[in-house]
Coordinates of C-alpha atoms in Angstrom, one line a residue:
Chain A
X1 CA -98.3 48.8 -114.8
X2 CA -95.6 46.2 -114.0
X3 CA -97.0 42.3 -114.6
X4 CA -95.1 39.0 -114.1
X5 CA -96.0 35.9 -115.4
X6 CA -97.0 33.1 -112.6
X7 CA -97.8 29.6 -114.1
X8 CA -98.5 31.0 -117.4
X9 CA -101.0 33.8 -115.6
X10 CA -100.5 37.3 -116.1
X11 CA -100.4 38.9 -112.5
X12 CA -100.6 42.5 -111.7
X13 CA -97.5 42.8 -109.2
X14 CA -98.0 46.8 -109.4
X15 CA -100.3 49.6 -109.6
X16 CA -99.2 53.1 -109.0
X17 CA -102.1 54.9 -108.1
X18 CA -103.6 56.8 -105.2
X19 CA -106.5 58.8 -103.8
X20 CA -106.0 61.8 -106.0
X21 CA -105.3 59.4 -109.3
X22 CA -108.7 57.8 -108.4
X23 CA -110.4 61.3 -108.3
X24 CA -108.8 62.4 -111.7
X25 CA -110.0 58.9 -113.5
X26 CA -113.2 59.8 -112.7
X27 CA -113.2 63.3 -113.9
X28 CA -114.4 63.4 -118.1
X29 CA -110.4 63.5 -119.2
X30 CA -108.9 62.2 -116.8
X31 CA -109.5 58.2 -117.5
X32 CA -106.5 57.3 -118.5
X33 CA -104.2 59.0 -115.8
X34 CA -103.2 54.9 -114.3
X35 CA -101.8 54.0 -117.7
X36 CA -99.6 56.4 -117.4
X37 CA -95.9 54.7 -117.2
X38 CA -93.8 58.0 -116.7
X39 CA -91.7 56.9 -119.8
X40 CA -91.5 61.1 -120.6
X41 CA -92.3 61.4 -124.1
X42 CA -94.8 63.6 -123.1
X43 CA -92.3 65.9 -121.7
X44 CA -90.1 65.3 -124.7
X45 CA -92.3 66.2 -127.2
X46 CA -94.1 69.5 -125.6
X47 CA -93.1 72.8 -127.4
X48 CA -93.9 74.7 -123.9
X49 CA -91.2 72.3 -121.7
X50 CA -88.9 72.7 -124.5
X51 CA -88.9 76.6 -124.0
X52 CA -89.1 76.5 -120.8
X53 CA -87.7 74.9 -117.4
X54 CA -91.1 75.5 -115.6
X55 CA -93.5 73.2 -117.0
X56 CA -92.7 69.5 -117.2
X57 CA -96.2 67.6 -118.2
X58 CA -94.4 64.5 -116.8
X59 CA -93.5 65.4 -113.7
X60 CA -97.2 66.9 -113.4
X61 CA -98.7 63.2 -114.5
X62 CA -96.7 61.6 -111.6
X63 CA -97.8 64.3 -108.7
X64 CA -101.4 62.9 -109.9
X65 CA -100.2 59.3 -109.5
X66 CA -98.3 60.0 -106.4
X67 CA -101.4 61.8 -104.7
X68 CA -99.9 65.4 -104.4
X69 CA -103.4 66.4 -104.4
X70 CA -103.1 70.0 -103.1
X71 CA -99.7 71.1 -105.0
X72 CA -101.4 69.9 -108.1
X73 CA -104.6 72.2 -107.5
X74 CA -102.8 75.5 -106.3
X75 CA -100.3 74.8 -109.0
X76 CA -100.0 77.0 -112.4
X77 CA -99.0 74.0 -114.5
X78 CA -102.1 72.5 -115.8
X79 CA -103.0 75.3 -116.9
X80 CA -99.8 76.0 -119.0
X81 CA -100.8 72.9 -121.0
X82 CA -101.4 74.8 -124.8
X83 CA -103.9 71.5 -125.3
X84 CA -101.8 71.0 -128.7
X85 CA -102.2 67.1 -128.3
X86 CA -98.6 66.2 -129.3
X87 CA -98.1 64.2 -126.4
X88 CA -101.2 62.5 -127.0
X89 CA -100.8 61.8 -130.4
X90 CA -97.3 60.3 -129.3
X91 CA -97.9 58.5 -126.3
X92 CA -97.8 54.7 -126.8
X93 CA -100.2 54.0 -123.8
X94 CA -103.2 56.4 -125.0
X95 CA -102.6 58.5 -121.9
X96 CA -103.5 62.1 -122.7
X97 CA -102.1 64.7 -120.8
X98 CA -104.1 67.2 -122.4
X99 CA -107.0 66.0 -121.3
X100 CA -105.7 65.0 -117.9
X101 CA -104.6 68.5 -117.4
X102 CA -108.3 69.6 -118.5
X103 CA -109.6 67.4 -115.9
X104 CA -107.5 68.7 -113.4
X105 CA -108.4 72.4 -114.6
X106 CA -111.7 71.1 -114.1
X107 CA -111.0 69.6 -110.3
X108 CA -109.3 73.1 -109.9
X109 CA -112.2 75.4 -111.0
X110 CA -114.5 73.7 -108.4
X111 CA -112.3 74.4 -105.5
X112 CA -111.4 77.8 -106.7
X113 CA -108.2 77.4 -108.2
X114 CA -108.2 79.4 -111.5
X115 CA -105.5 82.0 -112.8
X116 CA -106.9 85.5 -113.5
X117 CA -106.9 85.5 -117.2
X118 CA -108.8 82.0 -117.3
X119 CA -111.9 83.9 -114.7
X120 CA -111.7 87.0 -116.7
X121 CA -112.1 85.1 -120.0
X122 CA -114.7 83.0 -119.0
X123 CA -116.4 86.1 -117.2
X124 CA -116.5 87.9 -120.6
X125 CA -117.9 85.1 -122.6
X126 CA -120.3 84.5 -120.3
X127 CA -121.5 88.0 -119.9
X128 CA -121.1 89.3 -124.3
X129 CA -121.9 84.8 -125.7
X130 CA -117.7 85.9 -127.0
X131 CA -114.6 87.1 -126.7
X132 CA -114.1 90.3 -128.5
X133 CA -117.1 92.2 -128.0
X134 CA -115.1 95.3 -126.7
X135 CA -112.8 94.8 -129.4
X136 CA -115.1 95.4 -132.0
X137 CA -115.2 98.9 -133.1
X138 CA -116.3 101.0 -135.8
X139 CA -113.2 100.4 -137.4
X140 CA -113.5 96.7 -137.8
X141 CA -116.7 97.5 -138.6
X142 CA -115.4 99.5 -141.4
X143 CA -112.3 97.4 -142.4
X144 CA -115.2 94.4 -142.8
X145 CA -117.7 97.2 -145.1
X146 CA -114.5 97.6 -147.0
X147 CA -113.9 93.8 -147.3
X148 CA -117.7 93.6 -148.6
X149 CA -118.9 91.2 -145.6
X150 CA -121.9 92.0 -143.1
X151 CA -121.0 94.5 -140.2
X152 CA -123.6 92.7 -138.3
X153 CA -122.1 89.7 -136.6
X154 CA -125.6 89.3 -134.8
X155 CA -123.6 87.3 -131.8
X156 CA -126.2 85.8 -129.3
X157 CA -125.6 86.3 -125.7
X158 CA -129.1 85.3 -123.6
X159 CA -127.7 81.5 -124.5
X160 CA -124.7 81.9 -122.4
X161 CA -126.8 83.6 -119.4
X162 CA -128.3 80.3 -118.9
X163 CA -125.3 78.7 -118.9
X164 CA -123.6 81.0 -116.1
X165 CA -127.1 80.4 -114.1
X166 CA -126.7 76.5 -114.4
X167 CA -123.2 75.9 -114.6
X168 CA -121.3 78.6 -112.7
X169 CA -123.7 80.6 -110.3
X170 CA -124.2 77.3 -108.7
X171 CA -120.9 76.0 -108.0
X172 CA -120.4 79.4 -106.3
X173 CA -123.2 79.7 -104.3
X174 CA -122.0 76.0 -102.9
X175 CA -118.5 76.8 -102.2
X176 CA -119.8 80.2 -100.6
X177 CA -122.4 77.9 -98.0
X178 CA -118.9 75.5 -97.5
X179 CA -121.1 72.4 -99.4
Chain B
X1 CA -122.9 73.0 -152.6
X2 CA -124.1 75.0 -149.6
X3 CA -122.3 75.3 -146.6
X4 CA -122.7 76.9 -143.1
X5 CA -120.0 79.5 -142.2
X6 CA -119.3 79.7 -138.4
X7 CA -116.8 82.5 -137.9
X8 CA -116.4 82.2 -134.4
X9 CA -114.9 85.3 -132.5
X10 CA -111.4 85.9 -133.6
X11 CA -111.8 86.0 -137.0
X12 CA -114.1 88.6 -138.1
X13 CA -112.7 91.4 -135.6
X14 CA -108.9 90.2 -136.1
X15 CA -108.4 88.4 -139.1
X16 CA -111.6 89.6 -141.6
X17 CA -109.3 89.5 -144.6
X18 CA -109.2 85.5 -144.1
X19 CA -112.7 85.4 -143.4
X20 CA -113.2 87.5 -147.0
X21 CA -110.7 85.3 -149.0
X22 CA -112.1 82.3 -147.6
X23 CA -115.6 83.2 -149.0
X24 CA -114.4 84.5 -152.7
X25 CA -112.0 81.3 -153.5
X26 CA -115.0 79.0 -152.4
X27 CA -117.5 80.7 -154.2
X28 CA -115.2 80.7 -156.9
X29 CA -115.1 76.8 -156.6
X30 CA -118.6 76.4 -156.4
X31 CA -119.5 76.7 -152.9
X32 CA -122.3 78.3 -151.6
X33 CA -121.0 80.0 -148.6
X34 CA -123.8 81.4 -146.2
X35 CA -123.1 83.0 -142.6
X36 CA -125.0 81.1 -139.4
X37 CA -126.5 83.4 -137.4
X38 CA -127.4 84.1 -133.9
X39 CA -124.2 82.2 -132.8
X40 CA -121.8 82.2 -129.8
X41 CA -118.1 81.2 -128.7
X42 CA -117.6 77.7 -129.4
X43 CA -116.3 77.9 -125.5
X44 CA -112.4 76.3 -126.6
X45 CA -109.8 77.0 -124.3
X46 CA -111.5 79.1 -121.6
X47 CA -114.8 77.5 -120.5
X48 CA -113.7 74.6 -121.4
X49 CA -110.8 74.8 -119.2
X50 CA -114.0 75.4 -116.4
X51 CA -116.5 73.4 -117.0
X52 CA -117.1 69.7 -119.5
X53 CA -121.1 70.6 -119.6
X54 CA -120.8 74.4 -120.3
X55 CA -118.4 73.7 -123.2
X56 CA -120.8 71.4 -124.7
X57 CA -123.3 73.6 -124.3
X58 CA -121.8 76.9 -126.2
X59 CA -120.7 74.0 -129.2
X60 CA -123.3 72.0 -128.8
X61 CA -126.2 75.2 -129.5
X62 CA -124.4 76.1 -132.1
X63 CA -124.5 72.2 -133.9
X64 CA -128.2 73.0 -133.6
X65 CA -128.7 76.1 -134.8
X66 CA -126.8 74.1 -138.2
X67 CA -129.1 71.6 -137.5
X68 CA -132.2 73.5 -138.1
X69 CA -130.7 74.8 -141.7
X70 CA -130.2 71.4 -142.5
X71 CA -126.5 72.0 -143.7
X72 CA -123.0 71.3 -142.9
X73 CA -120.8 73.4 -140.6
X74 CA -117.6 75.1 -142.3
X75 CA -115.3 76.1 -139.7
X76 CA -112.1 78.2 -140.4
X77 CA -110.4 78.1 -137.0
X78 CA -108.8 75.4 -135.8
X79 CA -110.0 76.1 -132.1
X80 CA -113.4 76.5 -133.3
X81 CA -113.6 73.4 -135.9
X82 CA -111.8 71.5 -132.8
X83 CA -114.3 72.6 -130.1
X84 CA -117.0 71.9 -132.6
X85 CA -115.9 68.2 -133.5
X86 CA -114.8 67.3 -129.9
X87 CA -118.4 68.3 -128.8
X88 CA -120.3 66.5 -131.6
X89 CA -118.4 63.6 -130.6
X90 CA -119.2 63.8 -127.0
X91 CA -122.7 64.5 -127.8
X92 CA -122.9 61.8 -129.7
X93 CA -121.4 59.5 -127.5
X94 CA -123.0 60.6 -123.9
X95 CA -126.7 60.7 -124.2
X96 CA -127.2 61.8 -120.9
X97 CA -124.9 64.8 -121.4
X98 CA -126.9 65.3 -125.0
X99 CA -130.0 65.3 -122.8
X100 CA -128.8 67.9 -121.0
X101 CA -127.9 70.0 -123.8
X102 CA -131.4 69.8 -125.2
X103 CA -133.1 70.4 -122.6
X104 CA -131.5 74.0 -122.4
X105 CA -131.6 74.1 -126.3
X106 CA -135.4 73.5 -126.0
X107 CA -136.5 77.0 -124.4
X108 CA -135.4 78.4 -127.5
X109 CA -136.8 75.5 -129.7
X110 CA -133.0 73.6 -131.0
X111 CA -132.5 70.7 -130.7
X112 CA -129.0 68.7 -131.5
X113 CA -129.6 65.0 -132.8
X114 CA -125.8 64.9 -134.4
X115 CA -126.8 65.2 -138.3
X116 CA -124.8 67.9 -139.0
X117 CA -121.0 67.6 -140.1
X118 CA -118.3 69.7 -139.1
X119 CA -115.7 70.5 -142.1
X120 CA -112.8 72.4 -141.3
X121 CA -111.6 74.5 -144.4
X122 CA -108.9 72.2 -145.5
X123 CA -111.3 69.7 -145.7
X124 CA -113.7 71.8 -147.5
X125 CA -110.8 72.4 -150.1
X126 CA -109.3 68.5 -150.0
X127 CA -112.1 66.6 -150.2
X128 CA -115.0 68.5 -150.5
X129 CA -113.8 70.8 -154.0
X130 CA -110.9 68.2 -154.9
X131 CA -107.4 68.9 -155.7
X132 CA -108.1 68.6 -159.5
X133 CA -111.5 70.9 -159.1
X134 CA -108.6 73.5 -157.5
X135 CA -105.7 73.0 -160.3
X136 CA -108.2 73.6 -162.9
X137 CA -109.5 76.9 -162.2
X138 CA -106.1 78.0 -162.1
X139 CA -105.5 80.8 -164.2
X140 CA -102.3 82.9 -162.9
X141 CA -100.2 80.0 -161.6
X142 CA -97.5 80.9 -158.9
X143 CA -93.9 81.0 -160.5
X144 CA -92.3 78.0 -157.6
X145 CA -92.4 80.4 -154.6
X146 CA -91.2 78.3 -151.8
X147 CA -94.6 78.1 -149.1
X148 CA -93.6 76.7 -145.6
X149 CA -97.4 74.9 -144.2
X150 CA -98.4 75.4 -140.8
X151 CA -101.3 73.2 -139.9
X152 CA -102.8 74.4 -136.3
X153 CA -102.9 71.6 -133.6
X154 CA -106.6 71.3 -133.6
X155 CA -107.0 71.1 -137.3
X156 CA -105.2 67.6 -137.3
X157 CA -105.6 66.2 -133.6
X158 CA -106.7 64.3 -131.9
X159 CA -107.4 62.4 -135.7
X160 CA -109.8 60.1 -134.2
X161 CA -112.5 62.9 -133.7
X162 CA -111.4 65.6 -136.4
X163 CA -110.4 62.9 -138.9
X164 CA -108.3 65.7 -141.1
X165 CA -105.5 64.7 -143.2
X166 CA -102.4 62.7 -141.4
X167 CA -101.5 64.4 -138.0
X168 CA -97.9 63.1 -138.3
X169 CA -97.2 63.9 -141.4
X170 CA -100.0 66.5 -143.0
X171 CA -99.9 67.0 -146.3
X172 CA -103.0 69.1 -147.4
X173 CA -102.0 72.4 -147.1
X174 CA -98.9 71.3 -149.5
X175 CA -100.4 69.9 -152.2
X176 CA -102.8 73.6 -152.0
X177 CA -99.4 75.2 -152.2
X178 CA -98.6 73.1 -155.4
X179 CA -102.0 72.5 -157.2
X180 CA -101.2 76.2 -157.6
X181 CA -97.9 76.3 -158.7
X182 CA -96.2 76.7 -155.3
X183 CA -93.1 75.0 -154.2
X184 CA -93.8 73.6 -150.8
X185 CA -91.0 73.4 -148.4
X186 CA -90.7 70.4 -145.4
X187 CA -89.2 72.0 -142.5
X188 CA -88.5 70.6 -139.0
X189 CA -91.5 70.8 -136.4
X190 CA -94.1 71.3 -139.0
X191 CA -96.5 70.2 -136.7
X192 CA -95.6 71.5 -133.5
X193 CA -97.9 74.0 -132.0
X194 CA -97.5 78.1 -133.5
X195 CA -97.6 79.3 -129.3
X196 CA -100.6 80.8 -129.6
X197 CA -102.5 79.4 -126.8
X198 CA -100.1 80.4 -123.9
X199 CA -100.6 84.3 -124.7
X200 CA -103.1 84.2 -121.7
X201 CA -100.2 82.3 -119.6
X202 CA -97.2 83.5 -120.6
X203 CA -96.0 85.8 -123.3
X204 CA -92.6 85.1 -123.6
X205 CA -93.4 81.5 -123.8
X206 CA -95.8 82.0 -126.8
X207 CA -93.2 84.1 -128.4
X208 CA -90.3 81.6 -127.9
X209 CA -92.6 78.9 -129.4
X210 CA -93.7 80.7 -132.1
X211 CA -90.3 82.4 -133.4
X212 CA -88.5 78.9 -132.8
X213 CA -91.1 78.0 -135.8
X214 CA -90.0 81.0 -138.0
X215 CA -86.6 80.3 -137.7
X216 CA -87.5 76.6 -138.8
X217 CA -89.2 78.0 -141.6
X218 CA -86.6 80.8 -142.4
X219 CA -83.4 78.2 -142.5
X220 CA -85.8 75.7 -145.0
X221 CA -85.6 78.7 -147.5
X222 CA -89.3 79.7 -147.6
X223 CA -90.5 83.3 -149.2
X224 CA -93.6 82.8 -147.0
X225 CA -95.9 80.8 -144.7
X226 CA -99.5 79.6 -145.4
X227 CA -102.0 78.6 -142.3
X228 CA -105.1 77.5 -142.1
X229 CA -106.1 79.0 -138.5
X230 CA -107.1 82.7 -137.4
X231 CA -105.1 82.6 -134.1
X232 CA -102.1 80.5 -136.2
X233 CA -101.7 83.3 -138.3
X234 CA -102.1 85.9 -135.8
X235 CA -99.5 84.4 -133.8
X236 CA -96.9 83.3 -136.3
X237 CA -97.4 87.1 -137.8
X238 CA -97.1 89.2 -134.5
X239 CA -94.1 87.3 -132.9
X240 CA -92.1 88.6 -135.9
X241 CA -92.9 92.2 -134.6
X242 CA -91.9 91.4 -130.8
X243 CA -88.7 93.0 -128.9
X244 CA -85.3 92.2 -130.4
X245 CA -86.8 91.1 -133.9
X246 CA -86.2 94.8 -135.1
X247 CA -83.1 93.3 -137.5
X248 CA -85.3 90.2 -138.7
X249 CA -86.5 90.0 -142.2
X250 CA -90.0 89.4 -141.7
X251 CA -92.0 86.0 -143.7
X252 CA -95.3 87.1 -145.0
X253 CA -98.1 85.2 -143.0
X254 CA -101.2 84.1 -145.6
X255 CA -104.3 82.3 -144.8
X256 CA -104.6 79.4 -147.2
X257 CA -107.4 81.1 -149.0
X258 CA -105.6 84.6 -149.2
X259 CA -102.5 82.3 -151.0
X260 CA -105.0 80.5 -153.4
X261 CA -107.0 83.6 -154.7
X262 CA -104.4 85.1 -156.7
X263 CA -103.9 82.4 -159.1
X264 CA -108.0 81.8 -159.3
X265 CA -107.8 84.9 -160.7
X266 CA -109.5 87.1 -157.3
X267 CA -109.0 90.4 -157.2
X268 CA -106.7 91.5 -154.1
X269 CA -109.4 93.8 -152.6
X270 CA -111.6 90.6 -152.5
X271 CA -108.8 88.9 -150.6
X272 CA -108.0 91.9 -148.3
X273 CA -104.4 91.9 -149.0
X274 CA -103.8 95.1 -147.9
X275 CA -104.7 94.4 -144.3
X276 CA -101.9 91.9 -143.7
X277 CA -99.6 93.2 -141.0
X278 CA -96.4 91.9 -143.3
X279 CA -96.8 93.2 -146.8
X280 CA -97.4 89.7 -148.7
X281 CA -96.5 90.8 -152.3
X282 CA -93.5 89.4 -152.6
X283 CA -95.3 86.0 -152.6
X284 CA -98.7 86.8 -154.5
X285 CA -97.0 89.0 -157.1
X286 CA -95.3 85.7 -158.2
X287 CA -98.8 84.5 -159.8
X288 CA -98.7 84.8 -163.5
X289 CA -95.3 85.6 -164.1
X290 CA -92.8 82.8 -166.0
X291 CA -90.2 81.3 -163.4

């Protein structure tokens, strides 16, 4: 935010914000998204812009100030975000992008915007209560005898079925009746 | 002292050497180390990603289920410990979100109030044991090997809700490296992330990120690499078997704990040496042995 001083008054001259920044400052994450004063260290310090030219976290902050609503949603890069928090940790206005990104991720999810890995993930933990049910053989199984801990890694999964019923089943069964 | 292992997913099926070496060298410092049962995924990364409630929901049950065995949480990953301390704070912050949480944690009679800590491993070791606890019970001291430290991103951020060590400039897992006779070795983008997390997105990414970091390792003159994350070491140990790294001399990869045991004195079966994808006696055969 730019500020003048008027008659020894500190006067907000401008705010760059917009209907999509208002949405995103509402979301658990996304708070801080008006502080925001594009000054790219964000960009500057992420390991994933630095090997590659498709994600720029910066650029991605000021589609959410501009109000790019719909590019932001359908777009990949929020989800490229490895949530490391270096930006975060660097950024002298306590913006996040991490957590801005997970709010948009969030926005995204609701409407249907998710990349396949991120649905089949969550559709595995939801179903097993964790990830690597099916990769748990009788070899691991073995390797851990071996290594003299339990076999058993009595993992729960009824927890998780209330969670799908509460959390997910929901949301779909309203963007299915077009609520 | 007692403490609560939470393995989370990846460890036991991927990593169970770390798991193993993390139990012998506490139990060797006086830790009690029993498993927590009945748990799930702490929800990091992919719910999360989905939905804020769910996420504390699959942390926040398993908070309770530490909660009714009255005894702190030890958490080994750094996505785990994060999830786990992120959560707790939220919980503890929002009571309408906690209310929520409860209120599915009471059909199976939980309930999460916030009395339970969270202690990621290097905080188990720093604080909890003590660096002069660890340098005492040090019977085959390591010769100066040269130990690069890689943190994990969650292990040390955001600082204000996993309170571990100095997010800029970590130093536990060196001072581990040389209450044990190890030389540890700075090297640039120490804590910059291993890469792990964009597997799901993008491979070549990861893989970019995470060999970038062996290089950095590599040209600082280290014999090896200590972590204190399943999916850290995972990562920072399979990039070096990706294409075009045929004619690389690979870094042995060790879990802090697998590092430590040697010099306690563990036997290498207890440690699961022999499961490590790059052969890591060329840094724990330098236990014991004059410099």
């Amino acid at each position: 935010m730019h500020t003048c001083t008027t008659k020894g008054q500190e006067k907000s001259i401008h705010v760059p914000t917009s209907a999509f920044a208002k949405e995103v400052e509402k979301v658990e994450g996304g708070e801080a998204i008006n502080k925001c004063i594009q000054c790219g260290i964000c960009t500057a310090s992420c390991v994933v812009a630095n090997a590659t030219d498709l994600y720029r976290p910066r650029r991605m902050i000021q589609k959410i100030i501009l109000g790019l609503r719909e590019e932001v949603l359908s777009s990949d890069q929020s989800w490229l975000c490895l949530n490391c928090r270096m930006c975060e940790e660097r950024c002298q206005e306590g913006v996040s992008p991490a957590e801005i990104f997970l709010a948009v991720r969030t926005i995204a999810a609701r409407e249907g915007h998710v990349p396949r890995v991120f649905k089949e993930a969550v559709k595995t933990v939801l179903e097993d209560g964790w990830m690597l049910k099916d990769a748990y053989t009788d070899f691991q199984e073995d390797e851990r005898e071996d290594l003299g801990l339990n076999p058993e890694l009595h993992m729960n999964n009824e927890f998780v079925g209330k969670l799908r019923k509460r959390y997910f089943e929901r949301k779909k069964a309203a963007e299915e009746s077009g609520s | 002292m007692d403490m609560l292992l939470y393995r989370g997913c990846t460890t036991p099926v991927r990593l169970p050497a770390y798991e193993a070496a993390t139990i012998a060298v506490l139990e060797k410092l006086g830790v009690n180390v029993i498993e927590l049962k009945d748990t799930n995924c702490c929800g990091a990364q992919y719910v999360e990603s989905m939905d804020r409630m769910a996420f504390a929901s699959m942390s926040g049950r398993i908070l309770a289920l530490a909660e009714r065995e009255e005894k702190d949480i030890l958490a080994i990953c750094g996505a785990c410990s994060g999830s786990l301390k992120t959560n707790k704070h939220f919980l503890d912050h929002d009571i309408r979100a906690r209310d929520e949480v409860n209120s599915l944690l009471a059909e199976e009679g939980l309930k999460y109030s916030g009395k339970v800590r969270v202690r990621h491993l290097l905080q188990v070791l720093a604080e909890d044991i003590g660096f002069d606890k660890i340098e005492r019970a040090v019977v085959k001291p390591y010769n100066g090997i040269k130990m690069a430290a890689h943190y994990g991103c969650h292990v040390t951020r955001p600082y204000e809700i996993v309170h571990v060590d100095d997010p800029e400039n970590p130093t536990i897992l060196d001072r581990l490296v040389e209450a044990v006779g190890g030389q540890a070795v700075d090297y640039p983008g120490k804590t910059r992330c291993c890469g792990g997390p964009m597997l799901a997105m993008d491979e070549d990414v990861a893989t970019t990120i995470g060999l970038d970091k062996i290089d950095n390792v590599t040209k600082a003159g280290a014999d090896g690499i200590v972590t204190a994350c399943v999916f850290c070491d995972i990562q920072l140990t399979q990039v070096q078997f990706g294409g075009g790294t045929s004619d690389r001399q690979k870094i042995p990869v060790l879990p802090i704990t697998q590092f430590l045991g040697p010099a306690l004195g563990l036997d290498e079966d207890m440690l699961g040496v022999e499961l490590n994808k790059i052969d890591p006696h060329s840094v724990i055969d330098c236990c014991g042995v004059s410099q």
